[in-house]
PDB file of C-alpha atoms in Angstrom:
ATOM      1  CA  MET A   1     149.692 120.844 106.719  1.00 49.00           C
ATOM      2  CA  LYS A   2     147.990 120.753 103.286  1.00 46.00           C
ATOM      3  CA  ILE A   3     150.620 118.326 101.988  1.00 50.00           C
ATOM      4  CA  TYR A   4     150.066 116.094 105.033  1.00 50.00           C
ATOM      5  CA  ARG A   5     146.284 116.063 104.474  1.00 52.00           C
ATOM      6  CA  PHE A   6     146.757 115.280 100.796  1.00 49.00           C
ATOM      7  CA  ALA A   7     149.028 112.366 101.697  1.00 51.00           C
ATOM      8  CA  VAL A   8     146.452 110.995 104.138  1.00 45.00           C
ATOM      9  CA  VAL A   9     143.655 111.262 101.556  1.00 45.00           C
ATOM     10  CA  LEU A  10     145.870 109.574  98.962  1.00 47.00           C
ATOM     11  CA  CYS A  11     146.689 106.736 101.352  1.00 49.00           C
ATOM     12  CA  LEU A  12     143.024 106.240 102.187  1.00 45.00           C
ATOM     13  CA  PHE A  13     142.190 106.189  98.464  1.00 47.00           C
ATOM     14  CA  PHE A  14     144.731 103.468  97.705  1.00 49.00           C
ATOM     15  CA  LEU A  15     143.709 101.548 100.821  1.00 52.00           C
ATOM     16  CA  SER A  16     140.106 101.578  99.588  1.00 51.00           C
ATOM     17  CA  CYS A  17     141.161 100.405  96.122  1.00 52.00           C
ATOM     18  CA  ASN A  18     143.274  97.616  97.585  1.00 55.00           C
ATOM     19  CA  GLN A  19     140.416  96.539  99.830  1.00 58.00           C
ATOM     20  CA  LYS A  20     138.057  96.415  96.877  1.00 64.00           C
ATOM     21  CA  SER A  21     140.590  94.451  94.867  1.00 80.00           C
ATOM     22  CA  LYS A  22     140.966  92.029  97.773  1.00 88.00           C
ATOM     23  CA  VAL A  23     137.206  91.417  97.914  1.00 89.00           C
ATOM     24  CA  GLU A  24     136.955  90.968  94.141  1.00 92.00           C
ATOM     25  CA  LYS A  25     139.897  88.567  94.140  1.00 92.00           C
ATOM     26  CA  GLU A  26     138.206  86.478  96.810  1.00 95.00           C
ATOM     27  CA  VAL A  27     134.954  86.569  94.828  1.00 95.00           C
ATOM     28  CA  GLU A  28     136.739  85.329  91.701  1.00 93.00           C
ATOM     29  CA  GLU A  29     138.003  82.278  93.600  1.00 94.00           C
ATOM     30  CA  ILE A  30     134.502  81.088  94.518  1.00 96.00           C
ATOM     31  CA  PRO A  31     133.599  78.056  92.379  1.00 95.00           C
ATOM     32  CA  VAL A  32     130.329  78.656  90.550  1.00 96.00           C
ATOM     33  CA  ASP A  33     129.117  77.022  87.346  1.00 95.00           C
ATOM     34  CA  ILE A  34     125.664  78.224  86.379  1.00 97.00           C
ATOM     35  CA  LYS A  35     123.636  75.831  84.252  1.00 96.00           C
ATOM     36  CA  VAL A  36     121.181  77.282  81.730  1.00 97.00           C
ATOM     37  CA  GLU A  37     118.195  75.483  80.263  1.00 97.00           C
ATOM     38  CA  ARG A  38     116.542  77.066  77.222  1.00 98.00           C
ATOM     39  CA  PHE A  39     112.914  76.149  77.878  1.00 97.00           C
ATOM     40  CA  ASP A  40     111.911  78.704  75.235  1.00 97.00           C
ATOM     41  CA  LYS A  41     113.655  76.564  72.607  1.00 97.00           C
ATOM     42  CA  VAL A  42     112.381  73.283  74.004  1.00 97.00           C
ATOM     43  CA  PHE A  43     108.779  74.495  73.969  1.00 97.00           C
ATOM     44  CA  PHE A  44     108.668  76.039  70.506  1.00 97.00           C
ATOM     45  CA  GLU A  45     110.719  73.287  68.868  1.00 96.00           C
ATOM     46  CA  THR A  46     108.548  70.504  70.293  1.00 96.00           C
ATOM     47  CA  LYS A  47     105.824  68.973  68.138  1.00 94.00           C
ATOM     48  CA  PRO A  48     102.326  69.198  69.653  1.00 93.00           C
ATOM     49  CA  GLN A  49     102.080  65.414  69.893  1.00 94.00           C
ATOM     50  CA  ASP A  50     105.175  65.410  72.124  1.00 95.00           C
ATOM     51  CA  LEU A  51     103.871  68.057  74.533  1.00 95.00           C
ATOM     52  CA  ALA A  52     103.369  65.477  77.302  1.00 93.00           C
ATOM     53  CA  LYS A  53     107.128  64.874  77.456  1.00 94.00           C
ATOM     54  CA  VAL A  54     107.805  68.588  77.956  1.00 95.00           C
ATOM     55  CA  LYS A  55     105.113  68.834  80.638  1.00 94.00           C
ATOM     56  CA  LYS A  56     106.693  65.934  82.487  1.00 94.00           C
ATOM     57  CA  GLN A  57     110.129  67.578  82.350  1.00 94.00           C
ATOM     58  CA  TYR A  58     108.882  71.062  83.330  1.00 94.00           C
ATOM     59  CA  PRO A  59     105.632  70.551  85.278  1.00 92.00           C
ATOM     60  CA  PHE A  60     105.920  73.936  87.054  1.00 90.00           C
ATOM     61  CA  PHE A  61     105.424  75.756  83.730  1.00 92.00           C
ATOM     62  CA  PHE A  62     102.104  74.041  82.979  1.00 91.00           C
ATOM     63  CA  PRO A  63      99.367  74.972  85.445  1.00 85.00           C
ATOM     64  CA  GLY A  64      96.059  73.294  84.656  1.00 77.00           C
ATOM     65  CA  ASN A  65      95.355  70.343  82.377  1.00 70.00           C
ATOM     66  CA  ASP A  66      94.124  71.989  79.173  1.00 84.00           C
ATOM     67  CA  ASP A  67      96.715  71.082  76.530  1.00 90.00           C
ATOM     68  CA  ASN A  68      94.834  73.093  73.889  1.00 92.00           C
ATOM     69  CA  VAL A  69      96.112  76.331  75.468  1.00 91.00           C
ATOM     70  CA  TRP A  70      99.731  75.265  75.023  1.00 94.00           C
ATOM     71  CA  VAL A  71      99.259  73.770  71.556  1.00 94.00           C
ATOM     72  CA  GLN A  72      97.613  77.002  70.472  1.00 93.00           C
ATOM     73  CA  LYS A  73     100.618  78.990  71.730  1.00 94.00           C
ATOM     74  CA  MET A  74     103.026  76.609  69.960  1.00 94.00           C
ATOM     75  CA  ASN A  75     101.253  77.212  66.646  1.00 94.00           C
ATOM     76  CA  ASP A  76     100.296  80.855  67.066  1.00 95.00           C
ATOM     77  CA  PRO A  77     102.080  82.859  64.307  1.00 96.00           C
ATOM     78  CA  ILE A  78     102.615  85.880  66.579  1.00 95.00           C
ATOM     79  CA  TRP A  79     104.222  83.844  69.372  1.00 96.00           C
ATOM     80  CA  ARG A  80     106.323  81.982  66.818  1.00 97.00           C
ATOM     81  CA  GLU A  81     107.545  85.331  65.516  1.00 97.00           C
ATOM     82  CA  VAL A  82     108.383  86.333  69.088  1.00 97.00           C
ATOM     83  CA  TYR A  83     110.339  83.084  69.413  1.00 97.00           C
ATOM     84  CA  GLU A  84     112.248  83.802  66.207  1.00 97.00           C
ATOM     85  CA  GLU A  85     113.167  87.277  67.437  1.00 97.00           C
ATOM     86  CA  VAL A  86     114.349  85.869  70.764  1.00 98.00           C
ATOM     87  CA  GLN A  87     116.543  83.339  68.973  1.00 97.00           C
ATOM     88  CA  LYS A  88     118.075  86.079  66.820  1.00 97.00           C
ATOM     89  CA  LYS A  89     118.958  88.058  69.910  1.00 97.00           C
ATOM     90  CA  TYR A  90     119.998  85.164  72.147  1.00 98.00           C
ATOM     91  CA  SER A  91     121.249  82.479  69.775  1.00 96.00           C
ATOM     92  CA  ASN A  92     124.402  82.525  71.900  1.00 96.00           C
ATOM     93  CA  PHE A  93     123.467  82.812  75.576  1.00 97.00           C
ATOM     94  CA  GLU A  94     127.015  82.229  76.844  1.00 97.00           C
ATOM     95  CA  PRO A  95     127.824  85.927  77.511  1.00 97.00           C
ATOM     96  CA  VAL A  96     124.735  86.191  79.729  1.00 98.00           C
ATOM     97  CA  ARG A  97     125.556  82.875  81.434  1.00 98.00           C
ATOM     98  CA  LYS A  98     129.001  84.251  82.313  1.00 97.00           C
ATOM     99  CA  GLU A  99     127.343  87.291  83.859  1.00 98.00           C
ATOM    100  CA  PHE A 100     125.169  84.969  85.916  1.00 98.00           C
ATOM    101  CA  ASN A 101     128.313  83.190  87.042  1.00 97.00           C
ATOM    102  CA  GLU A 102     129.866  86.454  88.213  1.00 97.00           C
ATOM    103  CA  LEU A 103     126.643  87.517  89.918  1.00 98.00           C
ATOM    104  CA  PHE A 104     126.326  84.316  91.910  1.00 97.00           C
ATOM    105  CA  GLN A 105     129.989  84.350  92.845  1.00 98.00           C
ATOM    106  CA  HIS A 106     129.183  87.654  94.555  1.00 98.00           C
ATOM    107  CA  VAL A 107     125.979  86.237  96.039  1.00 97.00           C
ATOM    108  CA  LYS A 108     127.918  83.301  97.525  1.00 97.00           C
ATOM    109  CA  TYR A 109     130.515  85.703  98.946  1.00 97.00           C
ATOM    110  CA  TYR A 110     127.924  87.798 100.787  1.00 97.00           C
ATOM    111  CA  PHE A 111     125.385  85.001 101.415  1.00 97.00           C
ATOM    112  CA  PRO A 112     127.456  81.782 101.714  1.00 96.00           C
ATOM    113  CA  LYS A 113     124.447  79.547 102.446  1.00 94.00           C
ATOM    114  CA  THR A 114     122.657  80.505  99.224  1.00 94.00           C
ATOM    115  CA  LYS A 115     122.006  77.664  96.789  1.00 93.00           C
ATOM    116  CA  ILE A 116     123.423  78.108  93.312  1.00 94.00           C
ATOM    117  CA  PRO A 117     120.303  78.201  91.121  1.00 96.00           C
ATOM    118  CA  LYS A 118     119.622  76.799  87.695  1.00 96.00           C
ATOM    119  CA  VAL A 119     118.736  79.451  85.095  1.00 98.00           C
ATOM    120  CA  ILE A 120     115.782  78.691  82.830  1.00 98.00           C
ATOM    121  CA  THR A 121     114.928  80.974  79.921  1.00 98.00           C
ATOM    122  CA  VAL A 122     111.318  81.226  78.811  1.00 98.00           C
ATOM    123  CA  ILE A 123     108.979  83.124  76.543  1.00 97.00           C
ATOM    124  CA  ALA A 124     106.169  84.040  78.883  1.00 94.00           C
ATOM    125  CA  GLU A 125     103.234  86.431  78.437  1.00 92.00           C
ATOM    126  CA  MET A 126     104.870  89.861  78.117  1.00 93.00           C
ATOM    127  CA  ASP A 127     104.311  90.446  81.847  1.00 94.00           C
ATOM    128  CA  TYR A 128     106.676  93.311  82.708  1.00 94.00           C
ATOM    129  CA  ASN A 129     106.120  92.653  86.418  1.00 93.00           C
ATOM    130  CA  ALA A 130     107.762  89.237  86.081  1.00 93.00           C
ATOM    131  CA  LYS A 131     110.692  89.757  83.729  1.00 97.00           C
ATOM    132  CA  SER A 132     113.173  87.812  85.881  1.00 97.00           C
ATOM    133  CA  ILE A 133     112.212  85.788  88.926  1.00 96.00           C
ATOM    134  CA  TYR A 134     114.580  84.401  91.539  1.00 96.00           C
ATOM    135  CA  ALA A 135     112.986  81.459  93.363  1.00 90.00           C
ATOM    136  CA  ASP A 136     115.535  79.752  95.615  1.00 82.00           C
ATOM    137  CA  SER A 137     116.905  77.037  93.313  1.00 90.00           C
ATOM    138  CA  LEU A 138     115.672  78.593  90.057  1.00 95.00           C
ATOM    139  CA  VAL A 139     116.049  81.830  88.149  1.00 98.00           C
ATOM    140  CA  VAL A 140     113.466  82.233  85.394  1.00 98.00           C
ATOM    141  CA  VAL A 141     114.197  84.836  82.710  1.00 98.00           C
ATOM    142  CA  ALA A 142     111.459  85.913  80.278  1.00 98.00           C
ATOM    143  CA  LEU A 143     113.582  86.711  77.223  1.00 98.00           C
ATOM    144  CA  GLU A 144     110.744  88.289  75.241  1.00 98.00           C
ATOM    145  CA  LEU A 145     111.114  91.302  77.550  1.00 98.00           C
ATOM    146  CA  TYR A 146     114.828  91.829  76.892  1.00 98.00           C
ATOM    147  CA  LEU A 147     114.872  92.392  73.129  1.00 98.00           C
ATOM    148  CA  GLY A 148     115.810  96.083  73.302  1.00 97.00           C
ATOM    149  CA  LYS A 149     113.674  99.108  74.125  1.00 96.00           C
ATOM    150  CA  ASN A 150     113.004  99.975  70.483  1.00 95.00           C
ATOM    151  CA  HIS A 151     111.786  96.542  69.430  1.00 96.00           C
ATOM    152  CA  LYS A 152     108.674  96.535  67.265  1.00 94.00           C
ATOM    153  CA  PHE A 153     106.797  94.194  69.619  1.00 94.00           C
ATOM    154  CA  TYR A 154     106.696  96.617  72.500  1.00 96.00           C
ATOM    155  CA  GLU A 155     103.562  98.693  72.935  1.00 94.00           C
ATOM    156  CA  PHE A 156     104.413  99.857  76.429  1.00 95.00           C
ATOM    157  CA  PRO A 157     105.046 103.303  77.922  1.00 95.00           C
ATOM    158  CA  ASN A 158     108.594 104.556  77.423  1.00 93.00           C
ATOM    159  CA  TYR A 159     109.456 104.435  81.131  1.00 94.00           C
ATOM    160  CA  LEU A 160     108.870 100.667  81.034  1.00 96.00           C
ATOM    161  CA  LYS A 161     110.497 100.007  77.647  1.00 95.00           C
ATOM    162  CA  GLU A 162     113.719 101.704  78.802  1.00 94.00           C
ATOM    163  CA  ASN A 163     114.441  98.588  80.851  1.00 96.00           C
ATOM    164  CA  PHE A 164     113.685  96.002  78.184  1.00 98.00           C
ATOM    165  CA  GLU A 165     117.407  95.706  77.470  1.00 98.00           C
ATOM    166  CA  GLU A 166     119.757  92.737  77.884  1.00 98.00           C
ATOM    167  CA  ARG A 167     121.792  94.821  80.331  1.00 97.00           C
ATOM    168  CA  GLN A 168     118.804  94.850  82.704  1.00 98.00           C
ATOM    169  CA  ILE A 169     118.713  91.080  83.247  1.00 98.00           C
ATOM    170  CA  MET A 170     121.199  91.090  86.147  1.00 98.00           C
ATOM    171  CA  PRO A 171     119.705  94.133  87.932  1.00 98.00           C
ATOM    172  CA  ASP A 172     116.263  92.530  87.654  1.00 98.00           C
ATOM    173  CA  VAL A 173     117.544  89.244  89.110  1.00 98.00           C
ATOM    174  CA  VAL A 174     119.209  91.074  92.017  1.00 98.00           C
ATOM    175  CA  SER A 175     115.964  92.945  92.705  1.00 98.00           C
ATOM    176  CA  SER A 176     114.051  89.657  92.790  1.00 97.00           C
ATOM    177  CA  PHE A 177     116.708  88.065  95.032  1.00 97.00           C
ATOM    178  CA  SER A 178     116.631  91.031  97.419  1.00 97.00           C
ATOM    179  CA  TYR A 179     112.852  91.322  97.623  1.00 95.00           C
ATOM    180  CA  ARG A 180     112.773  87.626  98.504  1.00 95.00           C
ATOM    181  CA  ASN A 181     115.367  88.019 101.271  1.00 96.00           C
ATOM    182  CA  ILE A 182     114.536  91.404 102.829  1.00 97.00           C
ATOM    183  CA  PRO A 183     111.956  90.876 105.612  1.00 95.00           C
ATOM    184  CA  ASN A 184     108.839  93.002 105.443  1.00 91.00           C
ATOM    185  CA  SER A 185     108.563  95.634 108.149  1.00 92.00           C
ATOM    186  CA  ILE A 186     105.415  96.568 110.031  1.00 94.00           C
ATOM    187  CA  ASP A 187     106.504 100.174 109.516  1.00 95.00           C
ATOM    188  CA  LYS A 188     104.542 101.473 106.509  1.00 95.00           C
ATOM    189  CA  SER A 189     105.810 105.062 106.589  1.00 97.00           C
ATOM    190  CA  LEU A 190     107.242 106.671 103.470  1.00 98.00           C
ATOM    191  CA  VAL A 191     110.767 106.683 104.916  1.00 98.00           C
ATOM    192  CA  ALA A 192     110.485 102.957 105.720  1.00 98.00           C
ATOM    193  CA  GLN A 193     109.490 102.259 102.122  1.00 97.00           C
ATOM    194  CA  MET A 194     112.386 104.396 100.915  1.00 98.00           C
ATOM    195  CA  VAL A 195     114.850 102.405 103.027  1.00 98.00           C
ATOM    196  CA  PHE A 196     113.336  99.085 101.904  1.00 98.00           C
ATOM    197  CA  GLU A 197     113.948 100.041  98.282  1.00 98.00           C
ATOM    198  CA  GLY A 198     117.348 101.440  99.237  1.00 98.00           C
ATOM    199  CA  LYS A 199     118.390  98.051 100.633  1.00 98.00           C
ATOM    200  CA  GLN A 200     117.774  96.227  97.360  1.00 97.00           C
ATOM    201  CA  LEU A 201     119.533  98.972  95.419  1.00 98.00           C
ATOM    202  CA  TYR A 202     122.520  98.846  97.768  1.00 98.00           C
ATOM    203  CA  ALA A 203     122.637  95.084  97.195  1.00 98.00           C
ATOM    204  CA  LYS A 204     123.329  95.900  93.546  1.00 98.00           C
ATOM    205  CA  ASP A 205     126.329  97.994  94.611  1.00 98.00           C
ATOM    206  CA  LEU A 206     127.897  94.827  96.017  1.00 98.00           C
ATOM    207  CA  LEU A 207     126.472  92.067  93.821  1.00 98.00           C
ATOM    208  CA  ILE A 208     126.868  93.737  90.395  1.00 98.00           C
ATOM    209  CA  PRO A 209     129.623  96.294  91.120  1.00 97.00           C
ATOM    210  CA  ASP A 210     130.532  96.832  87.462  1.00 96.00           C
ATOM    211  CA  TYR A 211     127.090  98.211  86.617  1.00 98.00           C
ATOM    212  CA  THR A 212     126.442 101.951  86.574  1.00 98.00           C
ATOM    213  CA  ASP A 213     124.052 103.658  88.971  1.00 98.00           C
ATOM    214  CA  ALA A 214     121.725 104.275  86.037  1.00 98.00           C
ATOM    215  CA  GLU A 215     121.635 100.554  85.203  1.00 98.00           C
ATOM    216  CA  LYS A 216     121.112  99.575  88.839  1.00 98.00           C
ATOM    217  CA  MET A 217     118.235 102.016  89.191  1.00 97.00           C
ATOM    218  CA  GLY A 218     116.742 101.421  85.748  1.00 96.00           C
ATOM    219  CA  TYR A 219     117.269 105.075  84.874  1.00 97.00           C
ATOM    220  CA  THR A 220     118.933 106.872  82.013  1.00 96.00           C
ATOM    221  CA  PRO A 221     122.197 108.703  82.888  1.00 97.00           C
ATOM    222  CA  GLU A 222     120.258 111.967  82.559  1.00 97.00           C
ATOM    223  CA  GLN A 223     117.744 110.830  85.176  1.00 97.00           C
ATOM    224  CA  ILE A 224     120.527 109.962  87.625  1.00 98.00           C
ATOM    225  CA  LYS A 225     122.014 113.417  87.046  1.00 97.00           C
ATOM    226  CA  TRP A 226     118.611 115.015  87.695  1.00 97.00           C
ATOM    227  CA  CYS A 227     118.340 113.230  91.041  1.00 97.00           C
ATOM    228  CA  GLU A 228     121.851 114.238  92.045  1.00 97.00           C
ATOM    229  CA  GLU A 229     121.231 117.866  91.142  1.00 96.00           C
ATOM    230  CA  ASN A 230     117.851 117.988  92.915  1.00 96.00           C
ATOM    231  CA  GLU A 231     118.613 115.787  95.924  1.00 97.00           C
ATOM    232  CA  ALA A 232     118.588 118.610  98.494  1.00 96.00           C
ATOM    233  CA  TYR A 233     115.455 120.136  96.977  1.00 96.00           C
ATOM    234  CA  MET A 234     113.567 116.827  97.095  1.00 97.00           C
ATOM    235  CA  TRP A 235     114.663 116.155 100.659  1.00 97.00           C
ATOM    236  CA  ARG A 236     113.509 119.603 101.773  1.00 96.00           C
ATOM    237  CA  TYR A 237     110.156 118.972 100.083  1.00 97.00           C
ATOM    238  CA  PHE A 238     109.630 115.743 102.055  1.00 97.00           C
ATOM    239  CA  ILE A 239     110.629 117.435 105.315  1.00 96.00           C
ATOM    240  CA  GLU A 240     108.560 120.584 104.850  1.00 97.00           C
ATOM    241  CA  ASN A 241     105.474 118.603 103.872  1.00 97.00           C
ATOM    242  CA  GLU A 242     105.918 116.209 106.820  1.00 97.00           C
ATOM    243  CA  MET A 243     105.861 113.168 104.545  1.00 97.00           C
ATOM    244  CA  LEU A 244     108.646 110.990 105.958  1.00 97.00           C
ATOM    245  CA  TYR A 245     106.600 109.391 108.737  1.00 97.00           C
ATOM    246  CA  SER A 246     103.294 109.534 106.893  1.00 97.00           C
ATOM    247  CA  GLU A 247     101.612 106.203 106.095  1.00 97.00           C
ATOM    248  CA  ASP A 248      99.432 107.676 103.369  1.00 97.00           C
ATOM    249  CA  PRO A 249      99.287 104.844 100.747  1.00 95.00           C
ATOM    250  CA  LYS A 250      99.184 107.401  97.931  1.00 97.00           C
ATOM    251  CA  LEU A 251     102.806 108.348  98.642  1.00 98.00           C
ATOM    252  CA  ARG A 252     104.022 105.016  97.350  1.00 97.00           C
ATOM    253  CA  ALA A 253     102.428 105.630  93.958  1.00 96.00           C
ATOM    254  CA  ARG A 254     103.830 109.156  93.896  1.00 97.00           C
ATOM    255  CA  PHE A 255     107.452 108.418  94.834  1.00 98.00           C
ATOM    256  CA  ILE A 256     108.222 104.679  95.059  1.00 97.00           C
ATOM    257  CA  ALA A 257     106.315 102.694  92.429  1.00 97.00           C
ATOM    258  CA  PRO A 258     107.432 102.625  88.763  1.00 96.00           C
ATOM    259  CA  ALA A 259     105.987 105.638  86.955  1.00 96.00           C
ATOM    260  CA  PRO A 260     106.862 107.994  84.088  1.00 96.00           C
ATOM    261  CA  PHE A 261     107.594 110.771  86.612  1.00 96.00           C
ATOM    262  CA  SER A 262     107.331 111.488  90.328  1.00 97.00           C
ATOM    263  CA  LYS A 263     104.385 113.495  91.605  1.00 97.00           C
ATOM    264  CA  PHE A 264     105.442 116.542  93.606  1.00 97.00           C
ATOM    265  CA  PHE A 265     102.518 118.394  91.991  1.00 95.00           C
ATOM    266  CA  LEU A 266     104.989 121.071  90.951  1.00 93.00           C
ATOM    267  CA  GLU A 267     106.598 122.163  87.687  1.00 91.00           C
ATOM    268  CA  ILE A 268     109.537 119.833  88.317  1.00 91.00           C
ATOM    269  CA  ASP A 269     107.255 116.846  87.734  1.00 93.00           C
ATOM    270  CA  ASN A 270     107.804 117.205  83.991  1.00 90.00           C
ATOM    271  CA  ASP A 271     111.548 116.642  84.386  1.00 94.00           C
ATOM    272  CA  SER A 272     111.611 114.219  87.302  1.00 97.00           C
ATOM    273  CA  PRO A 273     111.959 110.454  86.828  1.00 97.00           C
ATOM    274  CA  GLY A 274     109.671 108.056  88.673  1.00 97.00           C
ATOM    275  CA  ARG A 275     110.742 106.348  91.898  1.00 98.00           C
ATOM    276  CA  VAL A 276     112.796 109.231  93.295  1.00 98.00           C
ATOM    277  CA  GLY A 277     111.858 108.054  96.795  1.00 98.00           C
ATOM    278  CA  ALA A 278     113.641 104.770  96.102  1.00 98.00           C
ATOM    279  CA  TRP A 279     116.691 106.666  94.859  1.00 98.00           C
ATOM    280  CA  ILE A 280     116.815 108.765  98.048  1.00 98.00           C
ATOM    281  CA  GLY A 281     116.390 105.588 100.108  1.00 98.00           C
ATOM    282  CA  TRP A 282     119.430 104.226  98.299  1.00 98.00           C
ATOM    283  CA  GLN A 283     121.489 107.252  99.337  1.00 98.00           C
ATOM    284  CA  MET A 284     120.319 106.783 102.941  1.00 98.00           C
ATOM    285  CA  VAL A 285     121.433 103.159 102.955  1.00 98.00           C
ATOM    286  CA  ARG A 286     124.753 104.041 101.347  1.00 98.00           C
ATOM    287  CA  SER A 287     125.295 106.650 104.053  1.00 97.00           C
ATOM    288  CA  TYR A 288     124.352 104.144 106.764  1.00 98.00           C
ATOM    289  CA  MET A 289     126.787 101.519 105.465  1.00 97.00           C
ATOM    290  CA  LYS A 290     129.540 104.119 105.170  1.00 96.00           C
ATOM    291  CA  ASN A 291     129.069 105.009 108.841  1.00 94.00           C
ATOM    292  CA  ASN A 292     128.567 101.394 109.991  1.00 94.00           C
ATOM    293  CA  SER A 293     131.250  99.501 108.097  1.00 90.00           C
ATOM    294  CA  ASP A 294     131.009  96.431 110.348  1.00 94.00           C
ATOM    295  CA  VAL A 295     127.464  95.672 109.103  1.00 97.00           C
ATOM    296  CA  THR A 296     127.281  92.927 106.483  1.00 97.00           C
ATOM    297  CA  LEU A 297     124.840  92.910 103.583  1.00 97.00           C
ATOM    298  CA  ALA A 298     122.964  90.018 105.214  1.00 97.00           C
ATOM    299  CA  ASP A 299     122.741  92.035 108.448  1.00 97.00           C
ATOM    300  CA  LEU A 300     121.563  95.109 106.552  1.00 98.00           C
ATOM    301  CA  PHE A 301     118.608  93.203 105.129  1.00 98.00           C
ATOM    302  CA  LYS A 302     117.368  92.432 108.661  1.00 97.00           C
ATOM    303  CA  ILE A 303     117.763  95.861 110.287  1.00 97.00           C
ATOM    304  CA  GLU A 304     114.587  97.880 110.787  1.00 96.00           C
ATOM    305  CA  PRO A 305     114.215 100.866 108.413  1.00 96.00           C
ATOM    306  CA  LYS A 306     113.832 103.372 111.260  1.00 95.00           C
ATOM    307  CA  GLU A 307     117.192 102.374 112.734  1.00 97.00           C
ATOM    308  CA  ILE A 308     118.904 102.649 109.361  1.00 97.00           C
ATOM    309  CA  PHE A 309     117.432 106.097 108.764  1.00 97.00           C
ATOM    310  CA  GLU A 310     118.328 107.408 112.211  1.00 95.00           C
ATOM    311  CA  LYS A 311     121.893 106.055 112.146  1.00 96.00           C
ATOM    312  CA  SER A 312     122.581 106.870 108.522  1.00 96.00           C
ATOM    313  CA  LYS A 313     123.526 110.509 109.217  1.00 94.00           C
ATOM    314  CA  TYR A 314     122.080 111.101 105.781  1.00 96.00           C
ATOM    315  CA  LYS A 315     122.622 114.623 104.532  1.00 91.00           C
ATOM    316  CA  PRO A 316     121.815 115.532 100.927  1.00 92.00           C
ATOM    317  CA  LYS A 317     124.487 117.149  98.812  1.00 77.00           C
ATOM    318  CA  LYS A 318     123.829 120.811  98.147  1.00 70.00           C
TER     319      LYS A 318
END
């Protein structure tokens, strides 16, 4: 009997691998050719007297009519140093462009009607809330925020700097794509917010399958391990404190929003990463998709959080 069970498990394993290979082979056949425009180079290599030409070519990057603001940025020694550092890091953008190609091959596979966007690189204003923006026909990437977490320019908290790496460009783009395509729910409970975040993280499982869970989440490997080891404990905490269906707005700041650590108000806070509620939501969605294999990623985005939670059969590992 044990031999028979082993054989069945082995067959299922190879069937799963073959299925994955089949999907990836189909993805590879999808014709995608991402075009990249280096607006960062255009802007900083343009003479002030030629600014009008750049504004005409890229009007969406120039709100307002005060040219002095842009001329000042062109000539500012600090911003010019930022530009030089960006060019050192991304003098050859082809490896990143190829990653964009692979990403949007996957996007077209799961969302066939999606337009293939143009990628425009910029040097913006060090706004960590807008590192990469997906906007239908455009993807805008602020390269000054992908120079590496230890770069001298960064005077940000460590939990933010951890994600200022080149390897975070694709996860950030997928997050922006997902947030744009997942409908907002009227359900404002903690569990609904968990599932909402879980949807965009599950999208990374399918759209950037070669990335690690740590990269998808924006965690270190140690933080992923902490969540795995404390999953049952965290879940029990939410249940015992009757938080899942609470609409207390403070819960988002404690467990969903980016933060140096999550706020259980216990000793474990010192070791916990931020956003553990999003991580648990991810496990819920994974469980739901495992038990509802006929649901597509596009369908998943539209399903109400409560239904996903109730049908997920989510059970933390002990």
